[in-house]
PDB file of C-alpha atoms and ligand atoms in Angstrom:
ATOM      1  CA  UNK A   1      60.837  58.278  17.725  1.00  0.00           C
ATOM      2  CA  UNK A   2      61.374  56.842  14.164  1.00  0.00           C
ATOM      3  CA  UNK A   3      58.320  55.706  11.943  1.00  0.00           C
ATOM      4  CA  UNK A   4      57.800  52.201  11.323  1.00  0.00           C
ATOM      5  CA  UNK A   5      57.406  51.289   8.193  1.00  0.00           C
ATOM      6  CA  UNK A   6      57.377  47.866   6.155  1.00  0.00           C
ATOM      7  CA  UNK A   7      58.586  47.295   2.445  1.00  0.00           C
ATOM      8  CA  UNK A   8      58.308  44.229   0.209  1.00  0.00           C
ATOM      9  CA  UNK A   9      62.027  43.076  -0.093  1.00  0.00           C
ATOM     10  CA  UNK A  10      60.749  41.202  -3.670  1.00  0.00           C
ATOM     11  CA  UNK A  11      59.420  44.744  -4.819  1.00  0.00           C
ATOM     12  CA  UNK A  12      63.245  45.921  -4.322  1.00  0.00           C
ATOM     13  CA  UNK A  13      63.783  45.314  -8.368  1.00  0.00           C
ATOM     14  CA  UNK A  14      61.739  47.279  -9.434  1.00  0.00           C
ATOM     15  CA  UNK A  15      62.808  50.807 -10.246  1.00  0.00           C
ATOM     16  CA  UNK A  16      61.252  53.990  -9.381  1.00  0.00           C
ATOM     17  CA  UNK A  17      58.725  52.019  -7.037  1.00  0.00           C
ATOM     18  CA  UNK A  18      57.948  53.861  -3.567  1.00  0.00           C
ATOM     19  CA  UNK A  19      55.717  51.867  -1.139  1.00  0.00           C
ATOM     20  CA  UNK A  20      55.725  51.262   2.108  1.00  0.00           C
ATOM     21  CA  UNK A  21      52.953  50.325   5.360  1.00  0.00           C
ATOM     22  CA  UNK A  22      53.695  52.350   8.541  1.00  0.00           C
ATOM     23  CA  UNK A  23      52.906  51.939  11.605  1.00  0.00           C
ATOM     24  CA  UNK A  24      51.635  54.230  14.671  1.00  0.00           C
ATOM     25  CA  UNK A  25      54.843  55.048  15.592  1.00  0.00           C
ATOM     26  CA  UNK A  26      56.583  58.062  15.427  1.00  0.00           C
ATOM     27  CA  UNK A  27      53.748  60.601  15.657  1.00  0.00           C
ATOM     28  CA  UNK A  28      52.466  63.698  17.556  1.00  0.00           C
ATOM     29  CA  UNK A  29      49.080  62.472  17.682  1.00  0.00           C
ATOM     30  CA  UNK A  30      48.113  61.673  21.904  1.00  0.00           C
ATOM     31  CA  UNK A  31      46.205  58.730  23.029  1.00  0.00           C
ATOM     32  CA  UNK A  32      43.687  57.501  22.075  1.00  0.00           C
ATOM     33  CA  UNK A  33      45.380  58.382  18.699  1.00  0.00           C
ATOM     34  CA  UNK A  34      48.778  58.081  19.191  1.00  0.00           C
ATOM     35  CA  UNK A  35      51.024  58.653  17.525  1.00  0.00           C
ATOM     36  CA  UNK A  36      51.414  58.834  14.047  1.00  0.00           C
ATOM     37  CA  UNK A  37      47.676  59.106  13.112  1.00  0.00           C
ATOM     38  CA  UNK A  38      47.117  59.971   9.567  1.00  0.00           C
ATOM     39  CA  UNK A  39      42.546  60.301  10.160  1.00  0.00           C
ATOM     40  CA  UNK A  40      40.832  63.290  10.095  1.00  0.00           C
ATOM     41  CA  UNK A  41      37.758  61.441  10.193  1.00  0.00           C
ATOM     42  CA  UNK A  42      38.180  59.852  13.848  1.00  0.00           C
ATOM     43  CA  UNK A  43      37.734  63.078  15.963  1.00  0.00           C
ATOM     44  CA  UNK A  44      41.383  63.831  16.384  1.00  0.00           C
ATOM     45  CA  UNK A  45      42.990  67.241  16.447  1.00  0.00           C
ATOM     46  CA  UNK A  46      43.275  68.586  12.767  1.00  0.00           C
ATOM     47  CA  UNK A  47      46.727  70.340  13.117  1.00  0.00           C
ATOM     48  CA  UNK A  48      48.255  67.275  14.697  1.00  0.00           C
ATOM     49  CA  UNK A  49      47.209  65.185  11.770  1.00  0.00           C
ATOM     50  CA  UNK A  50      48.439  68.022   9.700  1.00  0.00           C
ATOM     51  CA  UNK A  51      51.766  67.827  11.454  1.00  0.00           C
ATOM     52  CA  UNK A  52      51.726  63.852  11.290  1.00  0.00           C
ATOM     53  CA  UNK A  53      51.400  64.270   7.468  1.00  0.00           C
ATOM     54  CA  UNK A  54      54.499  66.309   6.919  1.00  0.00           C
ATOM     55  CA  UNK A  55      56.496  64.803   9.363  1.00  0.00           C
ATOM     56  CA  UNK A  56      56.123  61.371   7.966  1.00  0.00           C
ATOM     57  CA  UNK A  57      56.532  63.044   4.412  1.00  0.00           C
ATOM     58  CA  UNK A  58      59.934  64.373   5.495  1.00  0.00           C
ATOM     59  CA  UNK A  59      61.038  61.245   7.463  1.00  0.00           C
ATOM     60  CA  UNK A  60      60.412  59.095   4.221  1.00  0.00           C
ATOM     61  CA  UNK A  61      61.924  62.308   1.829  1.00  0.00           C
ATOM     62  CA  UNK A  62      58.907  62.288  -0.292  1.00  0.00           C
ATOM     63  CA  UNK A  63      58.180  66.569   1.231  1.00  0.00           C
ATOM     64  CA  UNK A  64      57.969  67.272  -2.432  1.00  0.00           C
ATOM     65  CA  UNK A  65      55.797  63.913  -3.669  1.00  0.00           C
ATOM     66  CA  UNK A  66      51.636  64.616  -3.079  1.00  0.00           C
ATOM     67  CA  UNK A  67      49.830  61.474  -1.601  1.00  0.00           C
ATOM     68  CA  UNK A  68      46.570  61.175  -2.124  1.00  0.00           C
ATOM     69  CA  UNK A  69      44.008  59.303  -0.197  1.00  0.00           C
ATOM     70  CA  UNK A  70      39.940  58.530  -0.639  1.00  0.00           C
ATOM     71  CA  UNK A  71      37.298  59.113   1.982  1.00  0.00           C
ATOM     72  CA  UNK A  72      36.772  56.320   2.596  1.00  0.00           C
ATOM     73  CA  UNK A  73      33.552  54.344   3.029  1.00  0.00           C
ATOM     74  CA  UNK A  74      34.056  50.480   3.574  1.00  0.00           C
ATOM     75  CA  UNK A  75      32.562  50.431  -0.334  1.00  0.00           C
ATOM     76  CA  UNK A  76      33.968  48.559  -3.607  1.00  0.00           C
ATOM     77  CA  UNK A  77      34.865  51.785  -5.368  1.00  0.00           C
ATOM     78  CA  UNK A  78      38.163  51.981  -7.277  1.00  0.00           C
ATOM     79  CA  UNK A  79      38.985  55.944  -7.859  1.00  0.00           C
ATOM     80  CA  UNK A  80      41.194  56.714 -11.131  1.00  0.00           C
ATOM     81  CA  UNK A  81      43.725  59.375 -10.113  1.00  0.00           C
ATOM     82  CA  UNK A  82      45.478  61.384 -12.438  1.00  0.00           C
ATOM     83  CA  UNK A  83      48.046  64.220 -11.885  1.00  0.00           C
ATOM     84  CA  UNK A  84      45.645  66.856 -11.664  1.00  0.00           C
ATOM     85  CA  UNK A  85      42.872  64.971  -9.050  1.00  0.00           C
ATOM     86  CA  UNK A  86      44.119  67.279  -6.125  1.00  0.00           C
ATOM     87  CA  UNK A  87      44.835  65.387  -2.631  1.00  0.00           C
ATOM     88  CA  UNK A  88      41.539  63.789  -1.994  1.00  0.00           C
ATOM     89  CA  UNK A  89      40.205  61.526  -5.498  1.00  0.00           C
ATOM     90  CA  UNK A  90      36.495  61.510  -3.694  1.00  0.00           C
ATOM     91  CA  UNK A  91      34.772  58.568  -2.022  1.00  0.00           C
ATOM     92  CA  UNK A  92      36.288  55.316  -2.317  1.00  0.00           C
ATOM     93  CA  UNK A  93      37.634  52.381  -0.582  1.00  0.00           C
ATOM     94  CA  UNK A  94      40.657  52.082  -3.428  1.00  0.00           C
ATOM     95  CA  UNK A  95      42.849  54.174  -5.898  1.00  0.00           C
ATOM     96  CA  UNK A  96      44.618  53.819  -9.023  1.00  0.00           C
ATOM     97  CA  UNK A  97      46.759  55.387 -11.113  1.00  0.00           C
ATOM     98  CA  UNK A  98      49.156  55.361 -14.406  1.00  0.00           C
ATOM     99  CA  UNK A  99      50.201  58.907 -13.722  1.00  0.00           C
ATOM    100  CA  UNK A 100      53.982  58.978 -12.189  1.00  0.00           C
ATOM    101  CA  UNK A 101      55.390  61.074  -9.721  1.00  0.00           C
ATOM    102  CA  UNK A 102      52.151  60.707  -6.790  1.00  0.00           C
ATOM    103  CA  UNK A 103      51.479  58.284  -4.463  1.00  0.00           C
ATOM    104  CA  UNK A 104      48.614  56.847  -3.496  1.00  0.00           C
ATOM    105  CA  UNK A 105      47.461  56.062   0.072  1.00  0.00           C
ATOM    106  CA  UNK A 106      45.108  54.030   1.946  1.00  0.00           C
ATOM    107  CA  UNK A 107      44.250  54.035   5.397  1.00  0.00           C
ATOM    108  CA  UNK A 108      43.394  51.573   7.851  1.00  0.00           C
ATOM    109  CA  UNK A 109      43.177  50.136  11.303  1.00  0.00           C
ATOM    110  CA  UNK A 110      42.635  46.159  11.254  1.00  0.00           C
ATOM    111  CA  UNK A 111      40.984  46.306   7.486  1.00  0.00           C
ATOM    112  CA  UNK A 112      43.383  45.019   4.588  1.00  0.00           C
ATOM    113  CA  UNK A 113      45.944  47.391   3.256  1.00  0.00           C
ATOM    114  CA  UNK A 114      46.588  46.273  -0.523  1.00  0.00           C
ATOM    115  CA  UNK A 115      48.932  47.776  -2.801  1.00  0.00           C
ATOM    116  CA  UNK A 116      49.024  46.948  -6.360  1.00  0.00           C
ATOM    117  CA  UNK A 117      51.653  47.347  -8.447  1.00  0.00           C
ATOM    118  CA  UNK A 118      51.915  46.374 -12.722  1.00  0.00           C
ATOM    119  CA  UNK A 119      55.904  47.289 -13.556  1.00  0.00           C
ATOM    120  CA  UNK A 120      55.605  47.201 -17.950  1.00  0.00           C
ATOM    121  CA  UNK A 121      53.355  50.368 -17.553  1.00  0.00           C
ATOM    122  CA  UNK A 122      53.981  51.962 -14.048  1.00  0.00           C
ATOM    123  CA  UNK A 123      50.677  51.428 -12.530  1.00  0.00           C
ATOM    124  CA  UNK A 124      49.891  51.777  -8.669  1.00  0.00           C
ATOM    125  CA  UNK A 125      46.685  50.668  -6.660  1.00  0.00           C
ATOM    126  CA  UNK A 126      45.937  50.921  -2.995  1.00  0.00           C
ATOM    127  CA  UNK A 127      43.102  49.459  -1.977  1.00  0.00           C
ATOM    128  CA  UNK A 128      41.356  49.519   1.644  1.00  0.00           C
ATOM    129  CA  UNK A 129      39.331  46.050   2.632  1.00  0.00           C
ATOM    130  CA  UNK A 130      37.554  45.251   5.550  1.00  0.00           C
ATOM    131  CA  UNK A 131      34.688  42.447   5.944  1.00  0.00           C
ATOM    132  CA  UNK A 132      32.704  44.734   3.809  1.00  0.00           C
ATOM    133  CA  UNK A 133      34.796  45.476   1.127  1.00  0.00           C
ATOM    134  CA  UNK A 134      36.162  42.031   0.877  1.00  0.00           C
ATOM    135  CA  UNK A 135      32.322  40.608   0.835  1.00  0.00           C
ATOM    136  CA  UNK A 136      31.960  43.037  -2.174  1.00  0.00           C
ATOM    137  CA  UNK A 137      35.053  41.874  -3.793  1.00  0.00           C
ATOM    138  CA  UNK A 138      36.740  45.153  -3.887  1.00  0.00           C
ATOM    139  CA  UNK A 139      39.932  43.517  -4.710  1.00  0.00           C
ATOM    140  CA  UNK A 140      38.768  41.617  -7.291  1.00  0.00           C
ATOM    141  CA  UNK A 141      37.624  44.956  -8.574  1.00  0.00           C
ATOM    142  CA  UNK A 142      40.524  46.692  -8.553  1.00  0.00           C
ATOM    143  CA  UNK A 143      42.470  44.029 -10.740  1.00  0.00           C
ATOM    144  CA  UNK A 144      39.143  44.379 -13.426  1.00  0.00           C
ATOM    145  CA  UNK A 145      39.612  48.073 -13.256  1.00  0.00           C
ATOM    146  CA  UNK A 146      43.090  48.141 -13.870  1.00  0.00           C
ATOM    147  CA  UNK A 147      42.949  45.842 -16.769  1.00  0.00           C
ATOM    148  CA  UNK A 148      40.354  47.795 -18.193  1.00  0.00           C
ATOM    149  CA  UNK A 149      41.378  51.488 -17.906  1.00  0.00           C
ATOM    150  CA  UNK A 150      45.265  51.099 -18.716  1.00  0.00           C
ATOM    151  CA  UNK A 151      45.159  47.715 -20.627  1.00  0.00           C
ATOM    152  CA  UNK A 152      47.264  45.740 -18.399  1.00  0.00           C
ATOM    153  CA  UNK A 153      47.485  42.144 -17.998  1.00  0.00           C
ATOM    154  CA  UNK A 154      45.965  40.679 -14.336  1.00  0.00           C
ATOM    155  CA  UNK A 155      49.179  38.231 -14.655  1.00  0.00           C
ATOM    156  CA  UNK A 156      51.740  41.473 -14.891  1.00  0.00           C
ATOM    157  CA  UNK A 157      50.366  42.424 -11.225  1.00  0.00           C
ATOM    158  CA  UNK A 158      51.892  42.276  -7.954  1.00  0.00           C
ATOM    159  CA  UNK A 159      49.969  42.776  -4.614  1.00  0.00           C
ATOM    160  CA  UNK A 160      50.698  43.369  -1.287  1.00  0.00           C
ATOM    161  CA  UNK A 161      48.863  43.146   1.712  1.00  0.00           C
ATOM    162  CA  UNK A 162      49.886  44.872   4.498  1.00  0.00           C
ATOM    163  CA  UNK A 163      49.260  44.371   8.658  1.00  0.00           C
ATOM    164  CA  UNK A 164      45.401  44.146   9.493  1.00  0.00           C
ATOM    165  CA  UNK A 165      43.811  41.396  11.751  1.00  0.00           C
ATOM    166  CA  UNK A 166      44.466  38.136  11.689  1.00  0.00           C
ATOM    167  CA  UNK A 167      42.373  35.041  12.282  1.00  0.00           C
ATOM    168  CA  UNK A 168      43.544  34.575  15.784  1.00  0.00           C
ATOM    169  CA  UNK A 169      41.957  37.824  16.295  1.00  0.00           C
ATOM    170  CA  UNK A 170      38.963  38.561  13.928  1.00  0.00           C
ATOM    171  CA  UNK A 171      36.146  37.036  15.613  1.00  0.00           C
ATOM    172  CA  UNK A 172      32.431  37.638  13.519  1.00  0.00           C
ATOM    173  CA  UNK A 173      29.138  36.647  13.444  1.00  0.00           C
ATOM    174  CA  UNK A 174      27.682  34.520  10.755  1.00  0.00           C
ATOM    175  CA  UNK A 175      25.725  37.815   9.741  1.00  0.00           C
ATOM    176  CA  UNK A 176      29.404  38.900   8.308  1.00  0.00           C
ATOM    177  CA  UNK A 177      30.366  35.390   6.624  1.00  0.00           C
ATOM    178  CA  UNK A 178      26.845  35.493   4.829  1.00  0.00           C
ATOM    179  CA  UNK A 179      27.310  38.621   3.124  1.00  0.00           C
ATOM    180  CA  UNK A 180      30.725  36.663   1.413  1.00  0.00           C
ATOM    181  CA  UNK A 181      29.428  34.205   0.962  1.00  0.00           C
ATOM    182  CA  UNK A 182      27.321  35.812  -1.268  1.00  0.00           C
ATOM    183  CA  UNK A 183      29.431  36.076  -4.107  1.00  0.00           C
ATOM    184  CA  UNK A 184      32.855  34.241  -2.440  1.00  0.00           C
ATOM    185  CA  UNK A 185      31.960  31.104  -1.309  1.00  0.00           C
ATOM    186  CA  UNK A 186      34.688  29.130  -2.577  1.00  0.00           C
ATOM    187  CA  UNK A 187      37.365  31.795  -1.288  1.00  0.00           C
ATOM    188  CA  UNK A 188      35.042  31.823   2.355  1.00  0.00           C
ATOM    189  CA  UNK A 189      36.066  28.148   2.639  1.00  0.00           C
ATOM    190  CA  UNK A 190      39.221  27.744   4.675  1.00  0.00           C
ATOM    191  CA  UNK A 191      39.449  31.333   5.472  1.00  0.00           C
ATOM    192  CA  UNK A 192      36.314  30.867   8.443  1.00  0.00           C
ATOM    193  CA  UNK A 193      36.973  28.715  11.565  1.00  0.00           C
ATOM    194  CA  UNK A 194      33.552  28.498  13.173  1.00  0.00           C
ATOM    195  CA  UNK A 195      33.234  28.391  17.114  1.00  0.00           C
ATOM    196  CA  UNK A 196      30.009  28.292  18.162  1.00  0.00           C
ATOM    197  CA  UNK A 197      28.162  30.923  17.393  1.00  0.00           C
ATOM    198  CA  UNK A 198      30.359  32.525  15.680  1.00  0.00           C
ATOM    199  CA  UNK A 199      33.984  32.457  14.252  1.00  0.00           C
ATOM    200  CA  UNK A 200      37.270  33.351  13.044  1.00  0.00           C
ATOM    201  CA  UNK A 201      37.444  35.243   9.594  1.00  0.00           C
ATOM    202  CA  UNK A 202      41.022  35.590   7.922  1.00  0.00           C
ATOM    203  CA  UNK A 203      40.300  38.501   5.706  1.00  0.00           C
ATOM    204  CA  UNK A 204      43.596  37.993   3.645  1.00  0.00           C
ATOM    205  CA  UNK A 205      43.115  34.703   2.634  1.00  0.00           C
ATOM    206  CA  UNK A 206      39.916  35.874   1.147  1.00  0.00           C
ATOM    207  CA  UNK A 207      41.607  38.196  -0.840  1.00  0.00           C
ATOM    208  CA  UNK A 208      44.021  36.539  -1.891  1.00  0.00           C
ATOM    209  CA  UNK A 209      41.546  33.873  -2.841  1.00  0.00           C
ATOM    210  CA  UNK A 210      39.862  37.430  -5.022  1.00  0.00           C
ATOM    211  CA  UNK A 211      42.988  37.991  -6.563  1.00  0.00           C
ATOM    212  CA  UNK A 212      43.725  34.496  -8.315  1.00  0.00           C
ATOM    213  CA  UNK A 213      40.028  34.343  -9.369  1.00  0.00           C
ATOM    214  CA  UNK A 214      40.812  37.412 -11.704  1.00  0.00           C
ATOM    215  CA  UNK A 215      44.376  36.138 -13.155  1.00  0.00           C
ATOM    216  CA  UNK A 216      47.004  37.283 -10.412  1.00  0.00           C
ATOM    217  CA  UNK A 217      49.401  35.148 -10.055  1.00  0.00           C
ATOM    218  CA  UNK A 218      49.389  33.388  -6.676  1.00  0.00           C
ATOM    219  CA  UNK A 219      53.340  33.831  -6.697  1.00  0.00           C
ATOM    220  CA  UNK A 220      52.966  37.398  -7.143  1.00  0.00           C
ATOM    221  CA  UNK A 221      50.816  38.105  -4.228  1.00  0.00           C
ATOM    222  CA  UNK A 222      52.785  38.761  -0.906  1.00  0.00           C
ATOM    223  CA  UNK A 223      51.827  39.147   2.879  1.00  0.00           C
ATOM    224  CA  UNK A 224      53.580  41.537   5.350  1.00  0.00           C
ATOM    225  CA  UNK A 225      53.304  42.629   8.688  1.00  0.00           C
ATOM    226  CA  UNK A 226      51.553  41.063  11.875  1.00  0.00           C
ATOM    227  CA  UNK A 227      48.180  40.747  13.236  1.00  0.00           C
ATOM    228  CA  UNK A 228      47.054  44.360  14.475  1.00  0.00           C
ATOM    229  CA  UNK A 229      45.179  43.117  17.155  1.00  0.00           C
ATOM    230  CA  UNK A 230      48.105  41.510  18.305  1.00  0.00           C
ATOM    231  CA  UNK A 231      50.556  44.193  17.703  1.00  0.00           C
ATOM    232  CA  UNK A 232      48.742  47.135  19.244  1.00  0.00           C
ATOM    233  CA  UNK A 233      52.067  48.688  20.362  1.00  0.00           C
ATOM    234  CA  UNK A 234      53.544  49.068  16.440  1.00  0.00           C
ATOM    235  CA  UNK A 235      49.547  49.396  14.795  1.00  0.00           C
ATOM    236  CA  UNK A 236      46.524  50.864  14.872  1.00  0.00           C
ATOM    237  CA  UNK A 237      43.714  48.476  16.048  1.00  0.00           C
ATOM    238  CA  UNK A 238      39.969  49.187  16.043  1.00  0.00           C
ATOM    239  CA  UNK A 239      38.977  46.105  17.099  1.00  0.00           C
ATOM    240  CA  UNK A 240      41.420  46.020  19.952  1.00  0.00           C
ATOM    241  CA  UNK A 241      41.252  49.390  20.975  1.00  0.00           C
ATOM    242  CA  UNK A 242      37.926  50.865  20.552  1.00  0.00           C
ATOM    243  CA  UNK A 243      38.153  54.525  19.432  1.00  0.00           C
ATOM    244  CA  UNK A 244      42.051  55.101  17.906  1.00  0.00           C
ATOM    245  CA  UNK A 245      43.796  56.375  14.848  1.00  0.00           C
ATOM    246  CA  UNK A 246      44.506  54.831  11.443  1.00  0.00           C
ATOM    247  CA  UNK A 247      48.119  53.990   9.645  1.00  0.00           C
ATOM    248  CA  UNK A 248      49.351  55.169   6.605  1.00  0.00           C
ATOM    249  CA  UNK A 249      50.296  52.399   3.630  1.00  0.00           C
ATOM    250  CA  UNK A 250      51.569  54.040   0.377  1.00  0.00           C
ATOM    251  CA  UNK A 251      52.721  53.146  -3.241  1.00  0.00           C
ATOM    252  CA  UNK A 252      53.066  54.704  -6.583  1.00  0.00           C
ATOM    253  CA  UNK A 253      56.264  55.908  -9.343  1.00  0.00           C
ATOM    254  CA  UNK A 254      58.403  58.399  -9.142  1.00  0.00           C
ATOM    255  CA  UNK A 255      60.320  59.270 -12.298  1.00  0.00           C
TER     256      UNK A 255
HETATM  257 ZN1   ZN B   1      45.833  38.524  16.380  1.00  0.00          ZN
END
């Protein structure tokens, strides 16, 4: 079976650029993981993850191209990878890098994929938000990180964020919308539908809300890809599924 995987048709322009968000398709991995499960952390078998990893590698011809991911925490961390970091940068929810010729990778299962991309000096970011990263502005983060370390500017950057639960799906207690509201009120509003109780969160919006705050361009930011929850035949889905694997979303410059 072939791998799914999504690309940003705007991001075609850009030279060198490899990105993509698959899917759980095409994959080894058996329920409740299957198929193309790219977690070690979820308590599936380590050789078929191994095998998932370099089949997908060959499928997308990146075999000779290292991708390296985060453990990853549900934190605000932004890990700086260079050439020499070795496949896993440490514990962090995002990565980012100037270095060319890696790619960086993010997994997830309903949370946010975001990849980040600057084009005048070949950065990358992918970044990893659920309800907790978004509440501690981990996007928002990334963008001040960026600027800082490689001396970019916020309106040079282009994000992208990838298939993770929608508001038709995401239903949370007000214990969740408190903790954003903490800091993101103003981006809360109009991304929470309240029904009783409790309500319907639209992560993206929030970040997307994150992103403009810190001087990306609203034109440069770009949604792909479904709702999860709603898609549990092409993606991973916690929420849906209970116990299951995570997909694979990917971005960085080759020379
Ligand atoms: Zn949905």
């Amino acid at each position: 079976m072939n791998i799914f995987r999504l690309q940003v048709p705007q991001w075609d322009v850009f030279d060198g650029l490899v990105h993509g968000f698959l899917g759980r398709l095409g994959g080894r991995s058996q329920l409740p993981y299957a198929s193309l499960n790219v977690s070690y952390d979820h308590g599936d078998d380590v050789q078929t993850v191994k095998h998932n990893w370099c089949d997908l590698k060959m499928a997308l011809e990146l075999s000779d191209v290292d991708i390296i991911t985060a453990n990853q925490v549900h934190g605000d961390t932004i890990l700086k990878v260079s050439s020499g970091t070795g496949k896993r940068a440490g514990l962090g929810d995002g990565l980012m890098t100037d270095a060319s010729n890696l790619l960086l990778g993010i997994m997830a299962a309903d949370c946010v994929p975001l990849l980040f991309l600057e084009p005048g000096r070949r950065v990358a970011a992918a970044v990893h938000a659920g309800w907790r990263g978004t509440g501690a502005g981990i996007a928002a983060n990334a963008v001040t990180r960026m600027t800082e370390e490689y001396r970019i500017d916020p309106s040079g950057l282009h994000v992208a964020m990838g298939p993770s639960i929608g508001p038709c799906c995401y239903e949370v207690g007000r214990d969740v919308t408190k903790q954003i509201e903490a800091d993101w009120a103003e981006a809360l509003r109009g991304a929470w539908r309240p029904d009783g109780a409790k309500g319907f969160l639209d992560l993206k919006a929030i970040n997307e809300a994150q992103l403009v705050s810190v001087g990306v361009p609203r034109s440069h930011i770009v949604r792909i890809g479904p709702c999860t929850a709603c898609n549990v035949e092409k993606f991973f889905s916690y929420r849906k599924e209970g116990k299951t694997g995570s997909q694979l979303s990917f971005i960085g410059w080759l020379l």
